[in-house]
Structure formats: structure tokens, C-alpha cells
PDB file of C-alpha atoms in Angstrom:
ATOM      1  CA  MET A  12      24.135  80.377-123.541  1.00 80.00           C
ATOM      2  CA  LYS A  13      26.439  80.733-120.556  1.00 90.00           C
ATOM      3  CA  LYS A  14      27.611  77.424-118.881  1.00 94.00           C
ATOM      4  CA  ILE A  15      28.865  77.812-115.411  1.00 94.00           C
ATOM      5  CA  SER A  16      30.538  75.290-113.191  1.00 96.00           C
ATOM      6  CA  ALA A  17      28.592  74.828-109.236  1.00 97.00           C
ATOM      7  CA  SER A  18      29.247  72.215-106.219  1.00 97.00           C
ATOM      8  CA  LEU A  19      25.468  71.383-105.581  1.00 96.00           C
ATOM      9  CA  THR A  20      23.609  69.056-103.029  1.00 97.00           C
ATOM     10  CA  PHE A  21      19.777  68.199-104.170  1.00 97.00           C
ATOM     11  CA  LEU A  22      17.784  68.160-100.763  1.00 97.00           C
ATOM     12  CA  THR A  23      16.505  64.833 -99.254  1.00 97.00           C
ATOM     13  CA  THR A  24      12.997  64.836 -98.749  1.00 95.00           C
ATOM     14  CA  GLU A  25      12.988  65.388 -95.120  1.00 95.00           C
ATOM     15  CA  GLU A  26      14.039  69.037 -96.068  1.00 96.00           C
ATOM     16  CA  GLY A  27      12.206  69.756 -98.659  1.00 94.00           C
ATOM     17  CA  GLY A  28      13.210  68.909-101.593  1.00 95.00           C
ATOM     18  CA  ARG A  29      11.849  66.213-104.699  1.00 93.00           C
ATOM     19  CA  VAL A  30       9.998  63.646-103.963  1.00 92.00           C
ATOM     20  CA  ALA A  31      11.277  62.129-107.001  1.00 93.00           C
ATOM     21  CA  PRO A  32      15.322  62.461-107.600  1.00 93.00           C
ATOM     22  CA  ALA A  33      16.276  64.289-110.248  1.00 95.00           C
ATOM     23  CA  ARG A  34      17.734  63.166-113.441  1.00 95.00           C
ATOM     24  CA  ASP A  35      20.487  64.843-115.622  1.00 96.00           C
ATOM     25  CA  GLY A  36      19.117  67.382-118.126  1.00 96.00           C
ATOM     26  CA  VAL A  37      16.409  68.367-115.450  1.00 96.00           C
ATOM     27  CA  ARG A  38      15.285  71.970-116.041  1.00 96.00           C
ATOM     28  CA  SER A  39      15.308  74.295-112.867  1.00 97.00           C
ATOM     29  CA  GLN A  40      15.328  77.869-112.084  1.00 97.00           C
ATOM     30  CA  ILE A  41      18.360  79.417-110.591  1.00 96.00           C
ATOM     31  CA  LEU A  42      18.113  82.749-108.228  1.00 95.00           C
ATOM     32  CA  ILE A  43      20.273  85.384-109.262  1.00 92.00           C
ATOM     33  CA  GLY A  44      20.391  87.991-106.939  1.00 88.00           C
ATOM     34  CA  ASP A  45      16.454  88.677-106.790  1.00 89.00           C
ATOM     35  CA  ILE A  46      16.598  87.519-110.578  1.00 89.00           C
ATOM     36  CA  MET A  47      14.622  83.734-111.521  1.00 93.00           C
ATOM     37  CA  THR A  48      16.175  82.234-114.837  1.00 94.00           C
ATOM     38  CA  SER A  49      15.559  78.823-115.969  1.00 95.00           C
ATOM     39  CA  CYS A  50      18.831  76.632-116.446  1.00 96.00           C
ATOM     40  CA  VAL A  51      19.386  72.996-117.592  1.00 97.00           C
ATOM     41  CA  VAL A  52      21.233  71.216-115.074  1.00 97.00           C
ATOM     42  CA  ARG A  53      24.098  68.561-116.715  1.00 96.00           C
ATOM     43  CA  GLY A  54      26.356  65.863-114.134  1.00 92.00           C
ATOM     44  CA  GLN A  55      27.966  62.681-113.564  1.00 85.00           C
ATOM     45  CA  ALA A  56      24.928  61.306-111.751  1.00 78.00           C
ATOM     46  CA  ASP A  57      24.514  57.897-110.687  1.00 80.00           C
ATOM     47  CA  GLY A  58      22.794  56.262-113.566  1.00 85.00           C
ATOM     48  CA  GLY A  59      21.413  59.568-114.430  1.00 89.00           C
ATOM     49  CA  VAL A  60      19.677  60.132-111.545  1.00 94.00           C
ATOM     50  CA  PHE A  61      21.313  62.936-108.903  1.00 95.00           C
ATOM     51  CA  ILE A  62      20.776  61.184-105.478  1.00 94.00           C
ATOM     52  CA  PRO A  63      19.049  63.596-102.709  1.00 96.00           C
ATOM     53  CA  GLY A  64      21.764  64.199-100.041  1.00 95.00           C
ATOM     54  CA  ARG A  65      24.782  63.967-101.844  1.00 95.00           C
ATOM     55  CA  GLN A  66      27.142  66.403-103.290  1.00 96.00           C
ATOM     56  CA  TYR A  67      27.588  66.506-106.662  1.00 96.00           C
ATOM     57  CA  ILE A  68      30.069  68.924-109.784  1.00 96.00           C
ATOM     58  CA  VAL A  69      27.389  69.930-112.100  1.00 97.00           C
ATOM     59  CA  GLU A  70      27.883  72.166-115.202  1.00 96.00           C
ATOM     60  CA  LEU A  71      24.401  74.825-115.559  1.00 96.00           C
ATOM     61  CA  GLU A  72      23.361  76.443-118.443  1.00 96.00           C
ATOM     62  CA  LEU A  73      21.371  79.246-118.074  1.00 94.00           C
ATOM     63  CA  LEU A  74      19.240  79.115-121.170  1.00 92.00           C
ATOM     64  CA  PHE A  75      19.080  83.232-120.997  1.00 88.00           C
ATOM     65  CA  SER A  76      22.138  84.472-119.475  1.00 86.00           C
ATOM     66  CA  ASP A  77      22.815  87.319-121.748  1.00 86.00           C
ATOM     67  CA  LEU A  78      19.792  89.303-119.442  1.00 87.00           C
ATOM     68  CA  TYR A  79      21.727  88.780-116.319  1.00 86.00           C
ATOM     69  CA  ALA A  80      25.299  88.981-117.265  1.00 84.00           C
ATOM     70  CA  ILE A  81      26.056  91.943-114.621  1.00 85.00           C
ATOM     71  CA  GLU A  82      24.088  89.735-111.414  1.00 88.00           C
ATOM     72  CA  LEU A  83      25.787  86.641-113.143  1.00 87.00           C
ATOM     73  CA  ASP A  84      29.591  87.552-112.485  1.00 86.00           C
ATOM     74  CA  SER A  85      29.223  88.591-108.960  1.00 89.00           C
ATOM     75  CA  LEU A  86      26.445  84.859-108.113  1.00 92.00           C
ATOM     76  CA  LYS A  87      28.335  82.812-105.257  1.00 95.00           C
ATOM     77  CA  THR A  88      25.452  80.964-103.724  1.00 96.00           C
ATOM     78  CA  VAL A  89      23.721  78.641-105.931  1.00 97.00           C
ATOM     79  CA  GLU A  90      20.221  77.871-105.162  1.00 97.00           C
ATOM     80  CA  LEU A  91      17.844  76.136-107.799  1.00 97.00           C
ATOM     81  CA  TYR A  92      14.006  75.927-107.641  1.00 97.00           C
ATOM     82  CA  GLU A  93      10.780  74.189-109.071  1.00 95.00           C
ATOM     83  CA  GLY A  94       7.940  76.524-108.238  1.00 92.00           C
ATOM     84  CA  SER A  95       8.320  78.045-105.456  1.00 93.00           C
ATOM     85  CA  LYS A  96      10.703  74.918-103.734  1.00 96.00           C
ATOM     86  CA  LEU A  97      14.081  75.179-103.110  1.00 97.00           C
ATOM     87  CA  VAL A  98      15.247  71.824-104.513  1.00 97.00           C
ATOM     88  CA  ALA A  99      18.883  71.944-104.510  1.00 97.00           C
ATOM     89  CA  LYS A 100      21.489  74.210-103.468  1.00 97.00           C
ATOM     90  CA  GLY A 101      25.749  75.114-103.565  1.00 97.00           C
ATOM     91  CA  ALA A 102      28.389  77.186-104.588  1.00 97.00           C
ATOM     92  CA  ARG A 103      29.752  78.104-107.212  1.00 96.00           C
ATOM     93  CA  LEU A 104      32.823  77.056-108.684  1.00 95.00           C
TER      94      LEU A 104
END
């Protein structure tokens, strides 16, 4: 399982983000090129909760990174989804 660092901001409800804030350890889908795959978000959340609109430095544990190694090397922009809904965005560090 590969881990990458990213600077992420979880979207507010007004921006189309989650109704309830995400928690440390949340599973989301990450967009790598035109491929969606699963990841676990780990970071220093406020009391275990990622407050929408705040920027966090997180570690993303990619569950199937061996399948997308080439695409992952060129990843610069990070977008996290829950289903088809964009819930967080940022940049790879």
C-alpha cells in the first residue's frame, strides 16, 4: 500500500461537500488521471474531524496503488470523491 502526502481542503456544504464533516480514517475515492481508486485519509484532524473549509496536511493510503503506479507518478492535483460527489481538493506534496 503506497502512501502519499497532500495538502487538502474539504469542501463546505455550500461548495457541494459533505453534510457531516469527514473523520480521520475516512475512505474516499481518489481521482488519478481518469481512474478512480480507493484511499484512506489520515491526518491531524481537529478532534478527529476534518472541518470543512480548513486546509490539512494529510497522508493518503492508496489501497490499490500497484495497479496505478505509472499514473500515480504524475499526480499533482488531488481530488477526493464519495460516489460522484467531490468532497475535497488540494495538491500532492
